[in-house]
Amino acid sequence: MHDNIESHLKEKRVFKPAKNFAQKARIKNLAQYQRMYRESIKRPDKFWSREAKELSWQKPWRKVLEWKAPFAKWFAGGKLNLSENCLDRHLTTHRRNKAAILWEGEPGEKRTLTYQQLHREVCRFANVLKRNKIGKGDRVIIYLPTIPEAAIAMLACARIGAVHSVVFGGFSADSIRDRIHDSGAIALITADGSYRRGGIVPLKKNVDDALRVGTSVKRVIVFQRAHNQIHMEEGRDVWWHRELEYVDDDCPPTALDSEHPLYILYTSGSTGKPKGILHTTGGYLVGIYSTTKYVFDIRDEDIFWCTADIGWVTGHSYVVYGPLANGATTFMYEGAPNWPEPDRFWRIIEQNRVNILYTAPTAIRAFIRWGDQWVKKHDLSSLRLLGTVGEPINPEAWMWYHKNIGGGRCPVVDTWWQTETGAILITPLPGAIPTKPGSATLPFFGVDPAVVDPNGKEVGANVGGKLIIRRPWPSMLRTIYGDKQRYQKQYWSEYKGNYLTGDGARRDQDGYFWIVGRIDDVLNVAGHRLGTSEIESALVSHAKVAEAAVVGRPDELKGQGVVAFVTVKTGVDASNDLKAELREHVGTHIGAIAKPDEVRFAEALPKTRSGKIMRRLLKEIASGAKVTGDTTTLEDFSVLAKLSESDE
Ligand code: WTA
């Protein structure tokens, strides 16, 4: 859409890794990083073999990478099991009785599962899956809150080779149904309800609504979490705790091909329905294992807290698989950061002596807004490293995080990656790479990113362009589930043989990457990716709507806000009530996170002669700017004037 990507940020501050941190870190200085990076690019087979050999393989791989662009096989011929690597591998070591998961529910309950206990629960639940005729290759939807059972369900699927697809608990019945339909899932794992800001989210009811029309789902396993009243469908629904009565705890990990599908995770694209991003076993494991190890420099004695919900890729890679593959202690929290008060996170850190905190810029901006007094009430001295992910972080938020949460002593790792990349790709290494507020800094090992112009030519320092990755990496997506062509077209066709990220970026004179944000029609609202086209089709599905165009506008808290321009059908009254109704409608169809912040009615939408909606103009109007630039391709000039006037 934009060929010229401008980046106006000029940030001069540089923070060198503290000596005492660097001395103890795995990667201790820039020279060591550069040496290893060079090796990882020149001799990737050697580099990745060394990483992979730290893990357990039931059969060694034949070849590190088989690349028939854009299709990759990593550790081809190897056999392994991911749950074995996250669990069994640690049982013969001192980690056996160490906490694998520390969990806190929103109402305040606490649970601890040691590696031994988690292993037992995963084996038992894997046997429950088998008992319910779920086997290798079957797709299973997981619609659970961030509770230990979410990790148990994921690991149990991985243990028997079933393919999980976690659906975020904030998504609606329609979203669940779409994902069941696309994945052909035969089973669904959910809970009666989950807690959110003191209320109960009726998960099971949403599932019932999703399954009302016939679907491929034969079995629903229900965990009792919130004890709310639910309906159990005879012959279809079973209770998690009742099922456990019938199984033992013996379940050896199935030896799976390195390329065996591990999970499908749906994410927004610029066109049409959400894409099922497919990740496989061996390469994904190596990717999340080595990034968790180097980026967070994780230690046995650490408590690692990634605040992401289990329904997003960050929850998959850095709440569950990455920390557990490293034998670390992962902290999980079920609820909202401001429940019962805005200091919940700081209370958790103080009480549990959390050492590493990994959260999102949108959360940081909310904390800033709630005021420093909530932070000051708590002792955060246990923290030694901070991370961010999900969207560009503005330098002021970075500085606040560094100073107020990190006490000025903790390195901040601003990690860039995507659902598609599986693991972190551009990031500081905390003991080695000096940081600049707002920059994700340098590529991780084996990653070869570049900023290019529309012809695919690498641009010079400080010139904006599109961010591409020039070679495959172990944790990359393998395809879009059921749609190889879309995979090829979406990611690998614009710059043949290179992976298109959909992000704009620039590289500064030191080679540091500054990510500007999405360049396609994807919004990043509070760190969540939303396709404008998905919201548009939700709006158009309303009986009174004729046409809709959705754009983003800058939002201080959420990064981007959602603005919908709507034309109604003839005879319909474009009232404020209808605005509210449309917002609810989007909430029901997609989920609350997609609700437009503002709905604006228009008599017609501005279009080019070829009928394309002029989003650039709508964006300018939405953000309150004066409309500039060439408008001669507009179908109807008067439309523009009316839109600008159509404020509430
Ligand atoms: C954005 C989340 C700037 C980016 C792991 C990317 C970032 C999209 C950063 C992926 C960062 C993520 N700096 N932008 N550190 N991290 N993004 O798939 O636009 O939910 O393409 O994966 O988030 O979002 P997704």
XYZ file of C-alpha atoms and ligand atoms in Angstrom:
673
model
C 0.000 0.000 0.000
C 2.613 2.510 0.992
C 5.702 2.363 -1.062
C 7.480 4.943 0.989
C 7.710 3.999 4.571
C 8.778 6.831 6.715
C 10.234 6.534 10.114
C 10.580 9.743 12.039
C 11.899 8.379 15.252
C 15.357 9.639 16.071
C 16.463 8.200 19.336
C 19.988 8.830 20.551
C 20.137 7.107 23.939
C 22.223 3.917 24.210
C 22.320 1.541 27.176
C 25.317 -0.763 27.454
C 24.831 -4.089 29.239
C 25.793 -3.750 32.898
C 29.159 -5.356 33.725
C 27.823 -7.608 36.455
C 25.056 -8.864 34.155
C 27.366 -9.407 31.204
C 29.968 -11.304 33.204
C 27.489 -13.986 34.171
C 25.630 -14.091 30.852
C 26.033 -16.803 28.237
C 26.852 -14.222 25.579
C 29.086 -11.697 27.299
C 29.925 -9.056 24.734
C 29.241 -7.770 21.261
C 32.289 -9.500 19.791
C 31.092 -12.878 21.044
C 27.628 -12.245 19.603
C 29.124 -11.225 16.268
C 31.352 -14.293 16.143
C 28.459 -16.636 16.850
C 26.168 -14.752 14.494
C 28.690 -15.049 11.677
C 29.027 -18.753 12.283
C 25.237 -19.174 12.373
C 24.967 -17.535 8.958
C 28.012 -19.093 7.313
C 27.605 -22.554 8.753
C 23.986 -22.840 9.850
C 24.088 -26.641 9.884
C 26.886 -26.633 12.397
C 25.287 -23.957 14.527
C 21.818 -25.519 14.669
C 23.161 -29.061 15.148
C 24.957 -27.912 18.229
C 21.782 -26.360 19.613
C 19.636 -29.359 18.699
C 22.056 -31.792 20.326
C 21.318 -30.251 23.702
C 17.824 -31.746 23.345
C 16.501 -35.341 23.326
C 15.993 -37.122 20.020
C 14.564 -40.591 19.706
C 16.226 -40.853 16.300
C 18.933 -38.483 15.023
C 18.231 -36.295 11.992
C 19.672 -37.039 8.603
C 19.872 -33.466 7.377
C 19.611 -30.174 9.270
C 17.686 -28.397 6.513
C 15.992 -29.487 3.314
C 14.878 -26.310 1.562
C 12.737 -26.389 -1.512
C 11.585 -22.805 -1.310
C 9.236 -21.969 0.255
C 8.920 -25.389 1.884
C 11.347 -26.322 4.629
C 12.123 -29.503 6.486
C 14.258 -28.961 9.545
C 16.157 -31.845 11.126
C 14.818 -34.069 8.383
C 14.552 -37.725 9.277
C 14.817 -37.046 13.019
C 12.282 -38.328 15.519
C 11.453 -36.755 18.836
C 8.678 -35.749 21.180
C 8.200 -32.220 22.409
C 6.563 -33.145 25.718
C 9.441 -35.527 26.410
C 11.810 -32.603 25.901
C 9.775 -30.377 28.207
C 9.223 -33.005 30.906
C 10.862 -36.458 30.884
C 14.224 -34.970 29.978
C 14.337 -33.163 33.319
C 13.204 -36.087 35.473
C 16.638 -37.685 35.561
C 18.203 -34.434 36.832
C 18.067 -32.206 39.888
C 15.074 -30.515 38.273
C 12.799 -33.432 39.103
C 11.433 -31.749 42.211
C 11.726 -28.195 41.010
C 8.676 -26.051 40.261
C 7.809 -26.259 36.582
C 4.679 -24.107 36.849
C 3.751 -21.547 39.474
C 0.229 -20.343 38.937
C -2.043 -17.729 40.399
C -5.748 -17.482 39.661
C -7.447 -14.122 39.418
C -9.381 -14.695 42.669
C -6.008 -15.356 44.322
C -5.566 -19.148 44.563
C -2.037 -20.436 44.097
C -0.820 -23.729 42.669
C 2.625 -25.217 42.150
C 3.409 -28.136 39.887
C 6.873 -29.665 40.028
C 8.331 -31.262 36.927
C 7.454 -34.664 38.338
C 3.870 -33.623 39.048
C 3.417 -31.921 35.709
C 4.775 -34.993 33.946
C 2.264 -37.186 35.753
C -0.663 -34.881 34.950
C 0.326 -34.688 31.295
C 0.618 -38.478 31.038
C -2.761 -38.971 32.677
C -4.456 -36.404 30.480
C -2.789 -37.866 27.377
C -4.417 -41.151 28.374
C -7.738 -39.330 28.690
C -7.295 -38.106 25.121
C -6.573 -41.659 23.935
C -9.550 -42.986 25.871
C -11.682 -40.494 23.971
C -10.340 -41.762 20.663
C -8.087 -38.809 19.992
C -4.862 -39.859 18.327
C -1.876 -38.858 16.259
C -2.654 -36.193 13.680
C -6.136 -35.399 15.044
C -6.864 -31.710 15.566
C -7.986 -30.594 19.001
C -9.277 -27.121 19.875
C -8.218 -25.821 23.274
C -10.423 -23.022 24.635
C -9.202 -22.533 28.165
C -8.147 -19.714 30.446
C -4.489 -19.312 31.415
C -4.542 -22.096 33.997
C -2.112 -25.039 34.366
C -4.612 -27.256 32.552
C -4.017 -25.229 29.380
C -0.338 -26.228 29.486
C -1.276 -29.791 30.463
C -3.680 -30.073 27.533
C -1.118 -28.686 25.069
C 1.646 -30.987 26.322
C -0.704 -33.993 26.355
C -1.591 -33.367 22.704
C 2.108 -33.054 21.870
C 2.784 -36.305 23.723
C 0.498 -38.377 21.507
C 1.018 -36.372 18.309
C -2.422 -34.724 18.281
C -2.347 -31.213 16.784
C -3.633 -28.517 19.108
C -5.224 -25.265 18.125
C -5.644 -22.914 21.044
C -8.412 -20.351 20.689
C -8.054 -17.225 22.832
C -10.656 -17.190 25.618
C -11.765 -13.693 24.566
C -12.962 -14.927 21.189
C -16.632 -15.498 20.517
C -18.648 -18.541 19.505
C -18.403 -17.545 15.843
C -14.624 -17.441 16.015
C -14.530 -20.883 17.623
C -16.811 -22.253 14.937
C -14.654 -20.828 12.125
C -11.570 -22.425 13.619
C -13.254 -25.795 14.093
C -14.402 -25.655 10.535
C -11.031 -24.728 9.093
C -9.040 -27.219 11.167
C -11.520 -30.101 11.063
C -11.039 -30.587 14.809
C -12.656 -33.694 16.295
C -12.403 -32.664 19.928
C -12.496 -29.546 22.054
C -11.095 -28.928 25.510
C -12.625 -26.143 27.559
C -13.666 -25.070 31.056
C -17.007 -24.167 32.560
C -15.874 -20.566 32.921
C -12.914 -18.344 33.610
C -12.392 -15.310 35.805
C -11.924 -11.862 34.359
C -12.079 -8.683 36.441
C -14.088 -10.447 39.062
C -16.709 -11.675 36.618
C -17.012 -15.073 34.970
C -16.479 -15.554 31.250
C -18.916 -18.288 30.160
C -16.492 -20.389 28.111
C -18.637 -23.504 27.967
C -21.670 -21.537 26.869
C -19.664 -20.044 24.000
C -18.639 -23.563 23.038
C -22.260 -24.739 23.110
C -23.207 -21.853 20.823
C -20.358 -22.683 18.477
C -21.411 -26.328 18.281
C -25.113 -25.604 17.812
C -24.773 -26.097 14.084
C -23.264 -29.450 13.175
C -19.452 -29.529 13.327
C -16.691 -32.128 13.179
C -16.310 -32.027 16.981
C -17.338 -35.330 18.561
C -16.075 -34.841 22.074
C -15.864 -31.912 24.503
C -13.749 -32.289 27.641
C -14.700 -29.778 30.322
C -12.440 -28.681 33.157
C -14.230 -27.395 36.230
C -12.737 -23.986 36.939
C -15.341 -21.403 37.906
C -18.147 -23.722 39.095
C -20.714 -21.745 37.126
C -23.852 -23.511 35.946
C -23.379 -25.148 32.577
C -25.109 -27.539 30.264
C -23.457 -30.924 29.607
C -24.526 -32.492 26.351
C -25.151 -36.199 26.833
C -22.894 -38.318 24.635
C -20.684 -35.382 23.661
C -19.451 -33.635 26.800
C -17.373 -35.203 29.566
C -15.819 -33.775 32.717
C -12.027 -33.611 32.868
C -11.922 -34.773 36.513
C -14.267 -37.702 35.909
C -12.245 -38.908 32.952
C -9.094 -38.976 35.074
C -10.695 -41.670 37.239
C -10.419 -44.129 34.377
C -6.762 -43.728 33.419
C -3.331 -44.528 34.812
C -0.225 -42.386 34.608
C 1.770 -44.475 32.180
C 2.027 -42.860 28.776
C 5.343 -43.098 26.926
C 5.982 -40.208 24.533
C 5.233 -41.086 20.909
C 8.248 -40.828 18.604
C 7.214 -38.211 16.049
C 8.783 -37.134 12.834
C 10.630 -33.842 13.176
C 8.132 -32.320 10.722
C 5.076 -33.738 12.476
C 2.518 -30.917 12.976
C 2.560 -29.583 16.522
C -0.041 -26.852 16.409
C -2.195 -24.600 14.308
C -2.641 -21.071 15.575
C -5.013 -18.726 13.804
C -3.908 -15.187 13.135
C -5.156 -12.241 11.145
C -4.123 -11.622 7.603
C -4.825 -8.691 5.343
C -7.475 -10.519 3.362
C -10.329 -12.828 4.218
C -10.583 -15.209 7.106
C -7.892 -15.862 9.733
C -4.986 -17.988 8.631
C -4.127 -21.235 10.378
C -0.405 -20.918 10.932
C 1.099 -24.393 11.094
C 4.118 -25.145 13.262
C 5.881 -28.477 13.401
C 7.944 -30.285 16.009
C 11.745 -30.374 15.710
C 12.575 -26.951 14.317
C 10.041 -25.217 16.531
C 11.519 -26.865 19.616
C 15.057 -25.860 18.684
C 13.906 -22.293 17.974
C 12.042 -21.714 21.220
C 14.669 -23.575 23.237
C 17.596 -21.510 22.009
C 15.821 -18.139 22.034
C 14.597 -18.669 25.613
C 18.122 -19.653 26.595
C 19.984 -16.764 24.959
C 17.482 -13.890 24.869
C 16.383 -14.255 28.486
C 19.659 -15.835 29.558
C 17.443 -18.062 31.644
C 18.852 -19.804 34.731
C 17.741 -22.720 36.834
C 17.053 -20.497 39.805
C 14.953 -18.002 37.812
C 11.229 -17.475 37.981
C 10.223 -16.460 34.489
C 6.953 -14.626 33.964
C 5.598 -14.038 30.506
C 2.260 -12.296 30.981
C 0.760 -13.331 27.630
C -2.477 -15.258 27.440
C -2.080 -18.861 26.418
C -4.258 -18.116 23.368
C -1.526 -16.144 21.593
C 1.742 -17.322 20.124
C 3.676 -15.626 22.927
C 1.808 -17.836 25.383
C 2.695 -20.929 23.369
C 6.385 -20.185 22.943
C 7.273 -18.311 26.132
C 4.746 -19.346 28.767
C 4.774 -23.057 27.976
C 7.235 -24.578 25.536
C 10.328 -22.343 25.749
C 10.676 -22.198 29.539
C 9.805 -25.877 30.043
C 12.198 -27.042 27.317
C 14.860 -25.193 29.315
C 13.828 -26.753 32.617
C 12.910 -23.331 33.973
C 10.148 -22.265 36.345
C 7.366 -20.551 34.431
C 4.851 -18.341 36.175
C 1.253 -18.192 34.936
C -1.422 -15.689 35.896
C -5.040 -16.092 34.888
C -6.513 -12.628 35.164
C -6.405 -8.919 34.494
C -3.478 -6.676 35.497
C -5.768 -4.251 37.319
C -7.748 -6.691 39.404
C -8.561 -6.092 42.197
C -6.302 -3.034 41.924
C -3.814 -1.686 39.392
C -0.870 -3.151 41.319
C -1.662 -6.820 40.738
C 1.466 -7.435 38.625
C 3.765 -5.777 41.135
C 2.151 -7.664 43.985
C 2.751 -10.937 42.116
C 6.379 -10.031 41.438
C 7.003 -9.113 45.058
C 5.279 -12.155 46.548
C 6.836 -14.669 44.185
C 10.227 -13.012 43.744
C 9.865 -13.061 39.954
C 13.206 -12.575 38.168
C 12.286 -12.077 34.531
C 9.223 -10.191 33.315
C 8.117 -10.374 29.671
C 5.112 -8.210 28.788
C 3.601 -5.970 26.099
C 4.028 -2.234 25.403
C 0.268 -1.718 25.652
C 0.380 -3.038 29.233
C 3.320 -0.768 30.011
C 1.430 2.264 28.707
C -1.542 1.316 30.885
C 0.722 1.082 33.944
C 2.109 4.524 33.193
C -1.404 5.875 33.031
C -2.492 4.240 36.270
C 0.326 6.044 38.064
C 3.669 5.274 39.685
C 2.182 5.012 43.162
C 0.994 1.451 42.376
C 4.519 0.426 41.463
C 6.163 2.159 44.416
C 4.101 0.154 46.895
C 6.066 -2.983 46.036
C 9.570 -4.360 46.263
C 10.596 -5.266 42.727
C 14.246 -5.924 43.546
C 13.993 -9.593 42.511
C 13.732 -8.563 38.850
C 16.916 -8.910 36.818
C 15.666 -8.762 33.226
C 12.715 -7.195 31.402
C 11.279 -7.971 27.994
C 8.642 -6.570 25.656
C 6.846 -7.960 22.628
C 3.852 -7.408 20.418
C 4.211 -3.949 18.944
C 6.738 -1.164 18.643
C 7.491 0.320 22.033
C 7.675 4.087 22.175
C 10.963 5.275 23.722
C 9.206 7.009 26.624
C 7.424 3.809 27.630
C 10.734 1.954 27.295
C 12.418 4.492 29.603
C 9.613 4.265 32.135
C 9.798 0.453 32.134
C 13.573 0.535 32.483
C 13.538 3.052 35.314
C 10.401 2.317 37.300
C 10.104 -1.448 36.917
C 13.729 -2.358 36.287
C 15.119 0.136 38.787
C 17.599 1.158 36.115
C 19.524 -2.075 36.653
C 17.652 -4.556 34.416
C 18.413 -4.882 30.719
C 15.324 -4.475 28.524
C 14.977 -6.874 25.598
C 12.596 -5.557 22.940
C 11.876 -8.732 20.993
C 10.458 -8.675 17.468
C 8.702 -11.717 16.081
C 5.348 -13.008 14.806
C 2.947 -15.926 15.060
C 4.479 -17.064 11.795
C 8.072 -16.932 13.009
C 7.341 -19.145 16.035
C 10.203 -17.656 18.021
C 11.999 -14.352 18.539
C 13.939 -13.206 15.445
C 15.221 -9.689 16.136
C 16.281 -8.896 19.679
C 18.986 -7.688 22.001
C 20.973 -10.353 23.844
C 21.010 -8.874 27.337
C 24.692 -9.352 28.175
C 26.037 -8.496 24.766
C 24.040 -6.007 22.730
C 23.741 -2.354 23.787
C 20.098 -1.288 23.635
C 18.461 1.826 22.239
C 14.942 2.609 23.502
C 12.477 1.702 20.761
C 14.765 -0.556 18.736
C 14.600 -4.362 18.605
C 18.327 -4.067 17.777
C 19.996 -6.974 15.954
C 19.069 -10.342 14.447
C 19.092 -13.495 16.514
C 21.433 -16.302 15.445
C 20.707 -17.728 12.022
C 18.272 -14.948 11.123
C 18.999 -12.858 8.041
C 16.646 -9.866 7.887
C 16.819 -6.924 5.495
C 14.928 -3.726 4.758
C 14.128 -3.464 1.058
C 12.552 -1.111 -1.470
C 9.656 -2.118 -3.749
C 12.135 -3.757 -6.147
C 13.618 -5.895 -3.429
C 16.832 -3.916 -3.233
C 18.258 -3.399 0.222
C 17.948 0.257 1.222
C 20.669 2.293 2.873
C 21.000 3.266 6.524
C 18.013 5.105 7.993
C 15.834 4.631 4.932
C 12.471 3.004 5.493
C 11.281 -0.068 3.612
C 9.718 -3.464 3.973
C 11.164 -5.982 6.374
C 11.973 -9.344 4.822
C 13.850 -12.438 6.042
C 16.238 -13.837 3.477
C 16.589 -17.425 4.566
C 14.590 -20.063 6.423
C 14.908 -20.475 10.207
C 14.057 -23.513 12.349
C 10.847 -22.275 14.016
C 9.312 -20.817 10.844
C 5.740 -21.612 9.892
C 5.563 -24.490 7.424
C 2.352 -23.534 5.688
C -1.100 -22.072 6.161
C -3.169 -25.047 7.206
C -4.936 -26.482 4.196
C -3.816 -23.693 1.877
C -0.312 -24.059 0.462
C -1.058 -21.551 -2.255
C -2.041 -18.820 0.129
C 1.146 -19.553 2.101
C 3.242 -19.216 -1.009
C 1.473 -16.136 -2.235
C 1.198 -14.296 1.043
C 4.710 -14.747 2.325
C 7.061 -15.755 -0.451
C 5.928 -14.270 -3.743
C 6.446 -10.521 -3.442
C 10.212 -10.943 -3.117
C 10.713 -14.405 -4.491
C 12.486 -16.734 -2.100
C 12.367 -14.197 0.729
C 9.884 -14.176 3.582
C 7.671 -11.089 3.672
C 6.941 -10.049 7.253
C 4.254 -7.445 6.496
C 6.130 -4.962 8.706
C 7.880 -1.757 7.765
C 11.285 -0.978 9.253
C 14.505 0.923 8.931
C 18.044 0.028 9.869
C 20.206 2.689 11.450
C 23.909 3.393 10.969
C 24.775 0.695 13.537
C 22.663 -1.899 11.756
C 19.931 -1.713 14.402
C 16.387 -2.496 13.312
C 13.586 -0.062 14.110
C 10.222 -1.647 13.389
C 7.626 0.888 12.269
C 4.597 -1.407 12.319
C 2.351 -3.186 9.853
C 2.239 -2.090 6.246
C -0.616 -4.370 5.210
C -4.231 -4.024 6.277
C -3.622 -5.531 9.639
C -4.112 -3.534 12.813
C -2.188 -4.008 15.997
C -4.620 -3.238 18.789
C -3.218 -3.659 22.276
C -0.662 -6.070 20.867
C -3.288 -8.174 19.121
C -3.346 -8.586 15.400
C -6.673 -7.850 13.781
C -7.381 -7.933 10.079
C -9.378 -4.922 8.944
C -11.172 -7.183 6.477
C -12.369 -9.486 9.265
C -13.934 -6.581 11.117
C -15.417 -5.300 7.877
C -17.053 -8.610 7.093
C -18.426 -8.792 10.634
C -19.984 -5.343 10.118
C -21.398 -6.178 6.720
C -23.009 -9.311 8.157
C -25.326 -6.973 10.103
C -28.691 -6.672 8.375
C -28.651 -2.868 8.323
C -25.163 -2.393 6.908
C -24.470 -1.946 3.224
C -20.740 -1.382 3.228
C -17.948 -0.910 5.732
C -14.325 0.118 5.783
C -12.168 -0.260 8.850
C -8.934 1.599 9.498
C -6.616 2.163 12.410
C -5.787 5.425 14.098
C -3.054 6.117 16.633
C -4.162 5.351 20.163
C -2.086 6.349 23.136
C -2.905 3.253 25.128
C -3.623 0.528 22.639
C -1.124 1.498 19.955
C -3.886 1.502 17.400
C -7.606 2.096 17.745
C -10.265 0.735 15.397
C -12.407 3.164 13.388
C -15.233 1.854 11.210
C -16.770 3.827 8.348
C -20.185 2.412 7.611
C -22.826 3.036 4.995
C -26.274 1.790 5.937
C -28.928 0.295 3.702
C -31.582 2.601 2.306
C -34.276 3.475 4.773
C -32.168 2.614 7.793
C -31.786 5.300 10.425
C -28.086 5.920 11.076
C -28.551 6.532 14.775
C -26.318 6.436 17.816
C -28.183 3.332 18.943
C -27.146 1.650 15.747
C -23.532 2.581 16.439
C -23.708 0.813 19.789
C -25.465 -2.123 18.181
C -22.734 -2.451 15.552
C -20.008 -2.411 18.160
C -21.772 -5.223 20.014
C -22.261 -7.047 16.754
C -18.506 -7.083 16.107
C -17.984 -8.206 19.697
C -20.276 -11.170 19.160
C -18.778 -12.116 15.833
C -15.101 -11.820 16.639
C -14.558 -10.865 20.254
C -14.463 -7.780 22.433
C -10.937 -6.819 21.327
C -12.188 -6.160 17.796
C -15.014 -3.766 18.752
C -14.558 -0.476 16.898
C -13.634 2.449 19.136
C -15.643 4.610 16.842
C -18.297 4.019 14.211
C -18.840 6.753 11.629
C -21.676 6.737 9.157
C -21.225 7.952 5.607
C -23.429 8.145 2.563
C -20.751 6.487 0.477
C -17.141 5.453 0.909
C -14.390 7.164 -1.085
C -13.197 4.888 -3.843
C -10.718 4.895 -6.664
C -11.950 4.561 -10.210
C -11.235 0.850 -10.005
C -13.476 0.615 -6.971
C -10.849 0.221 -4.269
C -11.630 1.929 -1.006
C -9.153 4.721 -0.399
C -7.895 3.683 2.977
C -5.191 6.285 3.150
C -7.826 8.986 3.107
C -9.976 7.228 5.650
C -6.986 6.841 7.906
C -6.256 10.529 7.727
C -9.874 11.348 8.485
C -9.974 8.818 11.307
C -6.937 10.307 12.985
C -8.396 13.784 12.688
C -5.817 14.995 10.210
C -6.636 17.284 7.341
C -6.921 15.354 4.129
C -3.919 15.945 1.948
C -2.440 14.500 -1.162
C -3.806 13.583 -4.497
C -7.522 12.906 -4.526
C -8.167 13.065 -8.240
C -8.873 9.348 -8.420
C -11.834 9.778 -6.091
C -15.118 8.553 -7.441
C -17.070 11.250 -5.675
C -15.415 14.304 -4.168
C -18.397 15.211 -2.081
C -18.019 11.946 -0.213
C -14.813 13.199 1.272
C -16.328 16.390 2.604
C -19.232 14.519 4.137
C -16.947 12.054 5.861
C -14.902 14.791 7.457
C -18.057 16.428 8.724
C -19.640 13.294 10.022
C -18.308 13.672 13.533
C -20.691 12.812 16.311
C 4.324 -6.585 15.848
C 3.421 -11.515 18.386
C 7.649 -3.888 16.974
C 4.753 -6.630 14.390
C 4.746 -12.178 18.825
C 4.523 -8.078 14.022
C 6.414 -5.838 17.021
C 3.286 -8.405 14.802
C 7.271 -6.374 18.010
C 3.156 -9.870 15.113
C 8.351 -5.560 18.474
C 5.739 -7.841 17.519
N 8.500 -4.334 17.921
N 6.615 -4.606 16.512
N 9.198 -5.960 19.420
N 6.821 -7.620 18.288
N 5.475 -6.765 16.761
O 1.652 -12.498 15.239
O 3.930 -5.779 13.636
O 0.595 -11.516 17.323
O 4.348 -8.285 12.642
O 3.023 -12.089 17.199
O 3.406 -7.655 16.011
O 2.062 -10.125 15.936
P 1.743 -11.604 16.420
